[in-house]
């Protein structure tokens, strides 16, 4: 963000956490015609993604009891921080904080807010899109392998990345966040489809399954394995970096503040998210137990088990719906980066982006994500190590933002609770980084730079 935002005399609006170009110029707040349905679609698509497929791997390391406990506590924790963000959106009279970074700056000051907020927010935007390219591209290759009669794959991994990225570029050309609700709906339906297929197929085959050779005992109880598994569960709670942005698409007035509509959307969407997450984690772990790689790594390693155990049609259905979900999730995850790029442009040019300039910005950002994906195809192996920094956005920052803006009485119950929860979240982020680093030092990492 430019340091001169508050000094430029161009048309500005104070209704978004500080003097920034008119909200009508920027893609996140260009349209405030959203409703509870569009917000629900956005929340569901951004909140349930490819990370849900890592949950069985976490259960394989933690076991039944601790897996369920940690997943339940993490889900409740995420809901609490969402509640904080929803109520902080209009916590200051006459101001709507429609961007996470703007709320961080308002809470912690310009320098500290940027220092704490820019990297995790931009990582959760651009980094998520790069991982979508890696995962979606490799899933396309795996789908072609399943469909081929001779088992040969005519496409290279790089070609699959190009196919996915080209489709993603086209889908990113919607003008603003609110206009993406159709993609979010499709992405949410696809997420429900592949999650349902993943947990229902083992249940449907109970009469024919032999569970005698499946073990659910945890074999490795070392520090790095346990905390790496907890980290896999933690990074599955995604989407908090988009809460304020999604709420910014809703209309708001004194009689009907946006927080009421937004909270209804949060409740509805997270009922479906909870059902999908718990069923995938519990049923898949029950069905495959120690066959699931407890190390995480590439998303859906165990999907190859579905290719072996079920029909080719079932495996193709799971892979196709998963690819479509990745494509639909891409534009909404990229939107904060697009909005930030356009903010810099409108600040300097004192005018909104033309259709051509907006399109070029999005093509450029998609190319950056593509080159990161090609250059660092091992990013999924670093999910916990890098994702631990992004976890601060979900589990830590909202608590301290609440204290800074709402200013509850010092040492009151609400003050102590938020300080405790925020501090525990920061501590866990450090532990996840340490555990992931120890695991990498022990197991090693095949860093194939620019060799997908």
Short mmCIF file of C-alpha atoms in Angstrom, two decimals:
data_model
loop_
_atom_site.label_atom_id
_atom_site.label_comp_id
_atom_site.label_asym_id
_atom_site.label_seq_id
_atom_site.Cartn_x
_atom_site.Cartn_y
_atom_site.Cartn_z
CA UNK A 1 0.00 0.00 0.00
CA UNK A 2 1.24 3.49 -0.72
CA UNK A 3 2.38 5.54 2.26
CA UNK A 4 0.83 8.64 0.62
CA UNK A 5 -2.74 7.38 0.60
CA UNK A 6 -3.87 9.88 3.22
CA UNK A 7 -2.08 12.81 1.53
CA UNK A 8 -3.33 12.53 -2.04
CA UNK A 9 -6.14 14.96 -2.88
CA UNK A 10 -7.96 12.59 -5.24
CA UNK A 11 -11.60 11.59 -4.58
CA UNK A 12 -11.51 9.33 -1.56
CA UNK A 13 -13.83 7.65 0.87
CA UNK A 14 -13.40 7.38 4.62
CA UNK A 15 -15.93 4.55 4.72
CA UNK A 16 -13.42 1.75 4.39
CA UNK A 17 -10.97 2.09 7.23
CA UNK A 18 -9.04 5.14 6.04
CA UNK A 19 -8.68 7.41 3.02
CA UNK A 20 -8.56 5.18 -0.03
CA UNK A 21 -9.84 5.59 -3.61
CA UNK A 22 -13.59 5.55 -3.95
CA UNK A 23 -14.94 2.13 -3.07
CA UNK A 24 -16.95 2.05 -6.29
CA UNK A 25 -13.70 1.84 -8.23
CA UNK A 26 -12.34 -1.28 -6.56
CA UNK A 27 -13.49 -4.87 -7.27
CA UNK A 28 -14.20 -5.90 -3.67
CA UNK A 29 -16.60 -3.03 -2.94
CA UNK A 30 -17.65 -2.09 -6.48
CA UNK A 31 -20.98 -3.82 -5.92
CA UNK A 32 -22.75 -3.86 -2.55
CA UNK A 33 -25.83 -5.66 -3.83
CA UNK A 34 -25.10 -8.96 -2.15
CA UNK A 35 -27.48 -10.84 0.13
CA UNK A 36 -27.46 -13.75 2.53
CA UNK A 37 -27.40 -16.25 -0.35
CA UNK A 38 -24.44 -14.75 -2.22
CA UNK A 39 -22.53 -14.37 1.05
CA UNK A 40 -23.28 -18.02 1.91
CA UNK A 41 -21.99 -19.18 -1.48
CA UNK A 42 -18.78 -17.15 -1.09
CA UNK A 43 -18.22 -18.35 2.47
CA UNK A 44 -18.78 -21.98 1.60
CA UNK A 45 -16.56 -21.94 -1.49
CA UNK A 46 -13.73 -20.11 0.29
CA UNK A 47 -14.13 -22.02 3.56
CA UNK A 48 -14.19 -25.59 2.23
CA UNK A 49 -11.36 -26.32 -0.14
CA UNK A 50 -8.69 -28.80 -1.03
CA UNK A 51 -7.23 -28.75 2.52
CA UNK A 52 -10.15 -30.86 3.73
CA UNK A 53 -8.47 -33.80 2.01
CA UNK A 54 -5.59 -33.52 4.49
CA UNK A 55 -7.81 -34.26 7.48
CA UNK A 56 -7.65 -38.08 7.19
CA UNK A 57 -3.84 -37.78 7.10
CA UNK A 58 -3.97 -35.79 10.35
CA UNK A 59 -6.23 -38.42 11.95
CA UNK A 60 -3.77 -41.13 10.86
CA UNK A 61 -1.13 -39.45 13.03
CA UNK A 62 -3.37 -38.38 15.94
CA UNK A 63 -5.82 -41.26 16.23
CA UNK A 64 -9.55 -41.18 16.86
CA UNK A 65 -9.84 -39.33 20.15
CA UNK A 66 -7.32 -36.54 19.67
CA UNK A 67 -8.26 -36.14 16.03
CA UNK A 68 -11.92 -35.50 16.84
CA UNK A 69 -11.09 -33.27 19.83
CA UNK A 70 -8.64 -31.06 17.92
CA UNK A 71 -10.92 -30.80 14.88
CA UNK A 72 -13.86 -29.78 17.11
CA UNK A 73 -11.85 -27.22 19.11
CA UNK A 74 -10.33 -25.78 15.94
CA UNK A 75 -13.75 -25.41 14.31
CA UNK A 76 -15.20 -23.65 17.37
CA UNK A 77 -12.11 -21.40 17.51
CA UNK A 78 -12.53 -20.44 13.87
CA UNK A 79 -16.22 -19.63 14.38
CA UNK A 80 -15.34 -17.37 17.31
CA UNK A 81 -12.77 -15.38 15.35
CA UNK A 82 -15.24 -15.07 12.45
CA UNK A 83 -17.77 -13.65 14.93
CA UNK A 84 -15.16 -11.10 16.00
CA UNK A 85 -14.40 -10.07 12.42
CA UNK A 86 -18.08 -9.78 11.48
CA UNK A 87 -18.67 -7.41 14.40
CA UNK A 88 -15.49 -5.44 13.73
CA UNK A 89 -16.56 -4.72 10.15
CA UNK A 90 -18.57 -1.69 11.29
CA UNK A 91 -17.14 -1.27 14.78
CA UNK A 92 -16.27 2.40 14.13
CA UNK A 93 -19.27 4.61 13.34
CA UNK A 94 -19.42 5.56 9.68
CA UNK A 95 -16.55 3.26 8.64
CA UNK A 96 -16.73 -0.14 6.97
CA UNK A 97 -13.56 -2.20 7.13
CA UNK A 98 -14.05 -4.17 3.92
CA UNK A 99 -10.45 -5.38 3.68
CA UNK A 100 -8.53 -7.42 6.23
CA UNK A 101 -5.38 -5.39 5.74
CA UNK A 102 -7.25 -2.13 6.38
CA UNK A 103 -8.59 -3.50 9.66
CA UNK A 104 -5.05 -4.55 10.63
CA UNK A 105 -3.77 -1.03 9.93
CA UNK A 106 -6.62 0.54 11.90
CA UNK A 107 -5.97 -1.83 14.81
CA UNK A 108 -2.18 -1.89 15.01
CA UNK A 109 -1.13 1.33 13.27
CA UNK A 110 0.18 1.87 9.75
CA UNK A 111 3.69 0.42 10.13
CA UNK A 112 2.88 -2.50 12.43
CA UNK A 113 -0.39 -3.25 10.62
CA UNK A 114 1.41 -3.57 7.27
CA UNK A 115 4.26 -5.52 8.82
CA UNK A 116 1.90 -8.05 10.41
CA UNK A 117 -0.76 -8.15 7.72
CA UNK A 118 0.69 -7.81 4.23
CA UNK A 119 2.61 -11.11 3.96
CA UNK A 120 0.00 -13.46 5.48
CA UNK A 121 -2.90 -11.82 3.63
CA UNK A 122 -1.08 -11.80 0.28
CA UNK A 123 0.19 -15.35 0.89
CA UNK A 124 -3.36 -16.53 1.57
CA UNK A 125 -4.35 -14.88 -1.72
CA UNK A 126 -1.53 -15.49 -4.21
CA UNK A 127 -0.04 -18.48 -2.38
CA UNK A 128 -3.40 -20.22 -2.26
CA UNK A 129 -3.80 -19.72 -6.00
CA UNK A 130 -0.33 -21.17 -6.68
CA UNK A 131 -1.19 -24.25 -4.65
CA UNK A 132 -4.48 -24.51 -6.55
CA UNK A 133 -2.49 -24.52 -9.81
CA UNK A 134 -0.19 -27.28 -8.49
CA UNK A 135 -3.01 -29.38 -7.09
CA UNK A 136 -5.46 -28.79 -9.92
CA UNK A 137 -2.82 -29.44 -12.57
CA UNK A 138 -1.65 -32.69 -10.98
CA UNK A 139 -5.26 -33.79 -10.55
CA UNK A 140 -5.86 -33.19 -14.27
CA UNK A 141 -2.86 -35.40 -15.04
CA UNK A 142 -4.15 -38.08 -12.67
CA UNK A 143 -7.61 -37.88 -14.28
CA UNK A 144 -6.11 -38.37 -17.76
CA UNK A 145 -4.18 -41.37 -16.41
CA UNK A 146 -7.38 -42.93 -15.04
CA UNK A 147 -9.25 -42.37 -18.31
CA UNK A 148 -6.52 -43.68 -20.58
CA UNK A 149 -6.85 -47.29 -21.64
CA UNK A 150 -3.13 -48.11 -21.74
CA UNK A 151 -2.24 -46.25 -18.55
CA UNK A 152 -0.07 -43.74 -20.40
CA UNK A 153 -0.48 -40.01 -19.82
CA UNK A 154 -0.19 -37.97 -23.05
CA UNK A 155 0.15 -34.70 -21.10
CA UNK A 156 3.13 -33.57 -19.06
CA UNK A 157 2.70 -31.96 -15.65
CA UNK A 158 3.67 -28.58 -17.09
CA UNK A 159 1.02 -28.89 -19.80
CA UNK A 160 -1.58 -29.70 -17.14
CA UNK A 161 -0.50 -26.58 -15.20
CA UNK A 162 -0.93 -24.52 -18.38
CA UNK A 163 -4.41 -25.94 -19.00
CA UNK A 164 -5.52 -25.20 -15.45
CA UNK A 165 -4.02 -21.69 -15.49
CA UNK A 166 -5.63 -20.78 -18.82
CA UNK A 167 -9.03 -21.80 -17.52
CA UNK A 168 -8.39 -19.88 -14.30
CA UNK A 169 -7.44 -16.71 -16.21
CA UNK A 170 -10.76 -16.80 -18.04
CA UNK A 171 -12.71 -17.34 -14.82
CA UNK A 172 -10.93 -14.39 -13.14
CA UNK A 173 -12.38 -11.85 -15.58
CA UNK A 174 -15.58 -11.24 -13.60
CA UNK A 175 -15.61 -7.53 -12.72
CA UNK A 176 -16.05 -7.69 -8.94
CA UNK A 177 -16.35 -9.97 -5.94
CA UNK A 178 -20.15 -9.91 -5.83
CA UNK A 179 -20.35 -11.03 -9.47
CA UNK A 180 -18.47 -14.22 -8.54
CA UNK A 181 -21.43 -15.64 -6.61
CA UNK A 182 -22.31 -17.99 -9.50
CA UNK A 183 -18.81 -19.47 -9.49
CA UNK A 184 -18.92 -19.74 -5.71
CA UNK A 185 -22.21 -21.63 -5.95
CA UNK A 186 -20.77 -24.06 -8.50
CA UNK A 187 -17.59 -24.45 -6.46
CA UNK A 188 -19.58 -25.14 -3.30
CA UNK A 189 -21.74 -27.74 -5.03
CA UNK A 190 -18.64 -29.44 -6.44
CA UNK A 191 -17.04 -29.47 -2.97
CA UNK A 192 -20.12 -31.13 -1.51
CA UNK A 193 -20.11 -33.59 -4.43
CA UNK A 194 -16.54 -34.83 -4.05
CA UNK A 195 -16.66 -34.79 -0.25
CA UNK A 196 -19.87 -36.84 -0.34
CA UNK A 197 -18.38 -39.30 -2.82
CA UNK A 198 -15.20 -39.65 -0.76
CA UNK A 199 -17.01 -40.56 2.48
CA UNK A 200 -20.04 -42.37 1.04
CA UNK A 201 -18.20 -44.86 -1.17
CA UNK A 202 -16.50 -46.63 1.78
CA UNK A 203 -19.81 -46.74 3.67
CA UNK A 204 -21.63 -48.15 0.65
CA UNK A 205 -19.06 -50.93 0.35
CA UNK A 206 -19.23 -52.06 3.99
CA UNK A 207 -20.61 -55.54 3.14
CA UNK A 208 -17.65 -56.15 0.82
CA UNK A 209 -14.88 -54.49 2.85
CA UNK A 210 -12.27 -56.41 4.79
CA UNK A 211 -11.33 -54.20 7.75
CA UNK A 212 -9.21 -56.87 9.44
CA UNK A 213 -6.03 -55.68 7.74
CA UNK A 214 -6.68 -52.02 8.61
CA UNK A 215 -4.96 -50.63 11.70
CA UNK A 216 -5.97 -47.41 13.49
CA UNK A 217 -3.11 -47.42 15.97
CA UNK A 218 -0.79 -44.40 15.95
CA UNK A 219 2.76 -45.55 15.23
CA UNK A 220 4.79 -42.34 15.52
CA UNK A 221 4.16 -40.13 18.56
CA UNK A 222 7.17 -37.84 18.17
CA UNK A 223 6.83 -34.08 18.68
CA UNK A 224 7.23 -33.18 15.01
CA UNK A 225 4.71 -35.79 13.82
CA UNK A 226 2.02 -34.80 16.32
CA UNK A 227 2.32 -31.06 15.79
CA UNK A 228 2.62 -31.46 12.04
CA UNK A 229 -0.69 -33.36 12.14
CA UNK A 230 -2.29 -30.65 14.30
CA UNK A 231 -0.99 -28.14 11.76
CA UNK A 232 -2.70 -30.06 8.94
CA UNK A 233 -6.00 -29.68 10.79
CA UNK A 234 -5.33 -26.01 11.50
CA UNK A 235 -4.62 -25.07 7.87
CA UNK A 236 -7.90 -26.69 6.82
CA UNK A 237 -9.69 -23.81 8.57
CA UNK A 238 -9.40 -21.34 5.76
CA UNK A 239 -11.29 -18.30 4.54
CA UNK A 240 -10.96 -15.84 7.45
CA UNK A 241 -8.86 -13.57 5.24
CA UNK A 242 -11.97 -13.12 3.05
CA UNK A 243 -14.61 -12.56 5.75
CA UNK A 244 -14.43 -8.76 5.71
CA UNK A 245 -14.22 -8.69 1.92
CA UNK A 246 -17.34 -10.84 1.57
CA UNK A 247 -19.17 -8.72 4.15
CA UNK A 248 -18.15 -5.67 2.12
CA UNK A 249 -20.38 -6.88 -0.73
CA UNK A 250 -23.48 -6.59 1.49
CA UNK A 251 -25.63 -3.47 1.83
CA UNK A 252 -25.76 -1.91 5.28
CA UNK A 253 -27.70 0.80 7.10
CA UNK A 254 -28.60 1.71 10.67
CA UNK A 255 -31.74 -0.46 10.66
CA UNK A 256 -30.21 -3.46 8.91
CA UNK A 257 -26.45 -3.58 9.58
CA UNK A 258 -24.49 -5.99 7.44
CA UNK A 259 -23.38 -8.03 10.46
CA UNK A 260 -26.86 -9.55 10.83
CA UNK A 261 -26.99 -10.78 7.24
CA UNK A 262 -23.36 -11.86 7.36
CA UNK A 263 -23.74 -13.89 10.54
CA UNK A 264 -26.74 -15.74 9.11
CA UNK A 265 -24.62 -16.60 6.08
CA UNK A 266 -21.77 -17.73 8.34
CA UNK A 267 -24.04 -20.07 10.30
CA UNK A 268 -25.63 -21.59 7.19
CA UNK A 269 -22.35 -22.10 5.33
CA UNK A 270 -20.49 -23.51 8.31
CA UNK A 271 -23.16 -26.11 9.02
CA UNK A 272 -22.37 -27.59 5.60
CA UNK A 273 -18.63 -27.10 6.07
CA UNK A 274 -18.71 -28.91 9.43
CA UNK A 275 -20.66 -31.86 7.99
CA UNK A 276 -18.22 -32.26 5.08
CA UNK A 277 -15.08 -31.88 7.20
CA UNK A 278 -16.08 -34.28 9.97
CA UNK A 279 -17.47 -36.94 7.65
CA UNK A 280 -14.42 -36.91 5.36
CA UNK A 281 -12.01 -37.04 8.29
CA UNK A 282 -13.79 -39.75 10.28
CA UNK A 283 -15.08 -42.05 7.52
CA UNK A 284 -11.95 -42.01 5.37
CA UNK A 285 -9.74 -42.68 8.40
CA UNK A 286 -12.05 -45.54 9.44
CA UNK A 287 -11.93 -47.00 5.93
CA UNK A 288 -8.21 -46.78 5.25
CA UNK A 289 -6.49 -46.27 8.62
CA UNK A 290 -2.73 -46.76 8.36
CA UNK A 291 -2.90 -46.88 4.56
CA UNK A 292 -3.26 -43.10 4.57
CA UNK A 293 0.12 -41.33 4.50
CA UNK A 294 0.27 -39.42 7.79
CA UNK A 295 2.85 -37.02 6.39
CA UNK A 296 0.46 -34.93 4.34
CA UNK A 297 2.33 -33.91 1.20
CA UNK A 298 0.46 -33.75 -2.11
CA UNK A 299 -3.25 -33.25 -1.63
CA UNK A 300 -5.25 -36.44 -1.90
CA UNK A 301 -2.43 -38.97 -2.11
CA UNK A 302 -4.96 -41.47 -0.86
CA UNK A 303 -7.32 -40.73 -3.78
CA UNK A 304 -5.25 -43.33 -5.62
CA UNK A 305 -6.81 -45.84 -3.20
CA UNK A 306 -10.22 -44.92 -4.62
CA UNK A 307 -8.94 -45.71 -8.10
CA UNK A 308 -7.93 -49.15 -6.87
CA UNK A 309 -11.01 -49.94 -4.76
CA UNK A 310 -13.84 -48.50 -6.86
CA UNK A 311 -14.93 -48.19 -10.46
CA UNK A 312 -13.21 -45.91 -12.93
CA UNK A 313 -16.39 -43.83 -13.13
CA UNK A 314 -16.37 -43.15 -9.40
CA UNK A 315 -12.70 -42.14 -9.47
CA UNK A 316 -13.29 -39.88 -12.48
CA UNK A 317 -16.27 -38.24 -10.77
CA UNK A 318 -14.20 -37.39 -7.68
CA UNK A 319 -11.35 -35.97 -9.75
CA UNK A 320 -13.59 -33.93 -12.08
CA UNK A 321 -15.59 -32.35 -9.27
CA UNK A 322 -12.36 -31.63 -7.39
CA UNK A 323 -10.84 -29.88 -10.42
CA UNK A 324 -13.96 -27.76 -10.94
CA UNK A 325 -13.93 -26.79 -7.26
CA UNK A 326 -10.28 -25.70 -7.54
CA UNK A 327 -11.09 -23.61 -10.62
CA UNK A 328 -14.06 -21.92 -8.92
CA UNK A 329 -12.04 -21.23 -5.76
CA UNK A 330 -9.23 -19.58 -7.71
CA UNK A 331 -10.92 -16.22 -8.56
CA UNK A 332 -12.27 -15.57 -5.06
CA UNK A 333 -8.86 -16.30 -3.52
CA UNK A 334 -7.12 -14.03 -6.03
CA UNK A 335 -9.55 -11.13 -5.47
CA UNK A 336 -7.65 -9.45 -2.55
CA UNK A 337 -4.49 -9.32 -4.69
CA UNK A 338 -6.49 -7.91 -7.63
CA UNK A 339 -8.09 -5.32 -5.36
CA UNK A 340 -4.71 -4.29 -3.96
CA UNK A 341 -3.20 -3.91 -7.44
CA UNK A 342 -6.13 -1.77 -8.60
CA UNK A 343 -5.91 0.33 -5.45
CA UNK A 344 -2.31 1.24 -6.27
CA UNK A 345 -3.32 2.10 -9.86
CA UNK A 346 -6.32 4.26 -8.91
CA UNK A 347 -4.31 6.03 -6.20
CA UNK A 348 -1.65 7.09 -8.70
CA UNK A 349 -3.91 7.74 -11.71
CA UNK A 350 -6.88 9.22 -9.80
CA UNK A 351 -9.30 7.23 -11.96
CA UNK A 352 -10.78 3.73 -12.01
CA UNK A 353 -9.23 0.91 -14.01
CA UNK A 354 -10.54 0.45 -17.53
CA UNK A 355 -11.75 -2.98 -18.58
CA UNK A 356 -8.48 -3.58 -20.44
CA UNK A 357 -6.27 -2.51 -17.51
CA UNK A 358 -8.29 -4.66 -15.10
CA UNK A 359 -7.96 -7.63 -17.44
CA UNK A 360 -4.19 -7.12 -17.77
CA UNK A 361 -3.79 -6.92 -13.99
CA UNK A 362 -5.55 -10.26 -13.56
CA UNK A 363 -3.64 -11.94 -16.38
CA UNK A 364 -0.38 -10.72 -14.82
CA UNK A 365 -1.32 -11.97 -11.34
CA UNK A 366 -2.37 -15.33 -12.77
CA UNK A 367 0.99 -15.57 -14.58
CA UNK A 368 2.82 -14.85 -11.33
CA UNK A 369 0.88 -17.64 -9.59
CA UNK A 370 1.62 -19.95 -12.53
CA UNK A 371 5.38 -19.30 -12.43
CA UNK A 372 5.44 -19.78 -8.65
CA UNK A 373 3.63 -23.10 -9.12
CA UNK A 374 6.06 -24.23 -11.83
CA UNK A 375 9.12 -23.08 -9.92
CA UNK A 376 8.08 -24.44 -6.53
CA UNK A 377 6.00 -27.54 -7.17
CA UNK A 378 7.01 -28.85 -3.74
CA UNK A 379 4.94 -26.14 -1.98
CA UNK A 380 2.31 -28.67 -0.76
CA UNK A 381 5.05 -30.35 1.29
CA UNK A 382 5.62 -26.99 3.02
CA UNK A 383 1.93 -26.45 3.74
CA UNK A 384 2.33 -26.45 7.53
CA UNK A 385 5.65 -24.56 7.55
CA UNK A 386 4.41 -21.63 5.45
CA UNK A 387 0.74 -22.00 6.40
CA UNK A 388 1.61 -21.46 10.08
CA UNK A 389 2.24 -17.79 9.28
CA UNK A 390 -1.15 -17.52 7.59
CA UNK A 391 -2.79 -19.11 10.64
CA UNK A 392 -2.22 -15.86 12.53
CA UNK A 393 -4.88 -14.30 10.29
CA UNK A 394 -7.41 -16.91 11.45
CA UNK A 395 -6.61 -17.63 15.08
CA UNK A 396 -4.62 -14.69 16.48
CA UNK A 397 -5.06 -11.28 14.86
CA UNK A 398 -8.88 -11.03 15.27
CA UNK A 399 -8.53 -11.34 19.07
CA UNK A 400 -6.06 -8.47 19.34
CA UNK A 401 -7.99 -6.42 16.77
CA UNK A 402 -11.05 -6.69 19.00
CA UNK A 403 -9.09 -5.44 22.01
CA UNK A 404 -7.58 -2.57 20.02
CA UNK A 405 -10.81 -1.31 18.45
CA UNK A 406 -13.50 -2.27 20.97
CA UNK A 407 -11.22 -1.49 23.94
CA UNK A 408 -12.93 -3.67 26.56
CA UNK A 409 -12.15 -2.86 30.17
CA UNK A 410 -8.64 -3.98 30.99
CA UNK A 411 -8.52 -7.34 32.78
CA UNK A 412 -12.23 -7.89 32.19
CA UNK A 413 -13.42 -11.35 31.14
CA UNK A 414 -13.56 -10.41 27.44
CA UNK A 415 -10.11 -8.80 27.64
CA UNK A 416 -8.51 -11.82 29.29
CA UNK A 417 -10.26 -14.27 26.98
CA UNK A 418 -9.08 -12.56 23.80
CA UNK A 419 -5.55 -12.07 25.10
CA UNK A 420 -5.39 -15.75 26.06
CA UNK A 421 -6.87 -17.07 22.82
CA UNK A 422 -4.70 -14.78 20.67
CA UNK A 423 -1.54 -15.71 22.59
CA UNK A 424 -2.29 -19.43 22.33
CA UNK A 425 -2.82 -19.02 18.58
CA UNK A 426 0.53 -17.25 18.19
CA UNK A 427 2.24 -19.94 20.26
CA UNK A 428 0.78 -22.72 18.14
CA UNK A 429 1.98 -20.97 14.97
CA UNK A 430 5.54 -21.01 16.35
CA UNK A 431 5.23 -24.67 17.36
CA UNK A 432 3.93 -25.60 13.90
CA UNK A 433 6.91 -23.90 12.25
CA UNK A 434 9.33 -25.70 14.57
CA UNK A 435 7.63 -29.10 14.10
CA UNK A 436 7.52 -28.73 10.32
CA UNK A 437 11.16 -27.65 10.20
CA UNK A 438 12.19 -30.65 12.34
CA UNK A 439 10.22 -32.98 10.11
CA UNK A 440 11.85 -31.58 6.99
CA UNK A 441 15.28 -31.93 8.61
CA UNK A 442 14.50 -35.56 9.44
CA UNK A 443 12.72 -36.68 6.28
CA UNK A 444 14.31 -34.29 3.78
CA UNK A 445 12.69 -32.41 0.91
CA UNK A 446 12.95 -33.10 -2.80
CA UNK A 447 13.04 -29.48 -3.98
CA UNK A 448 12.57 -29.80 -7.73
CA UNK A 449 12.82 -26.14 -8.76
CA UNK A 450 11.22 -25.44 -12.17
CA UNK A 451 10.81 -29.14 -12.80
CA UNK A 452 7.12 -29.96 -12.21
#
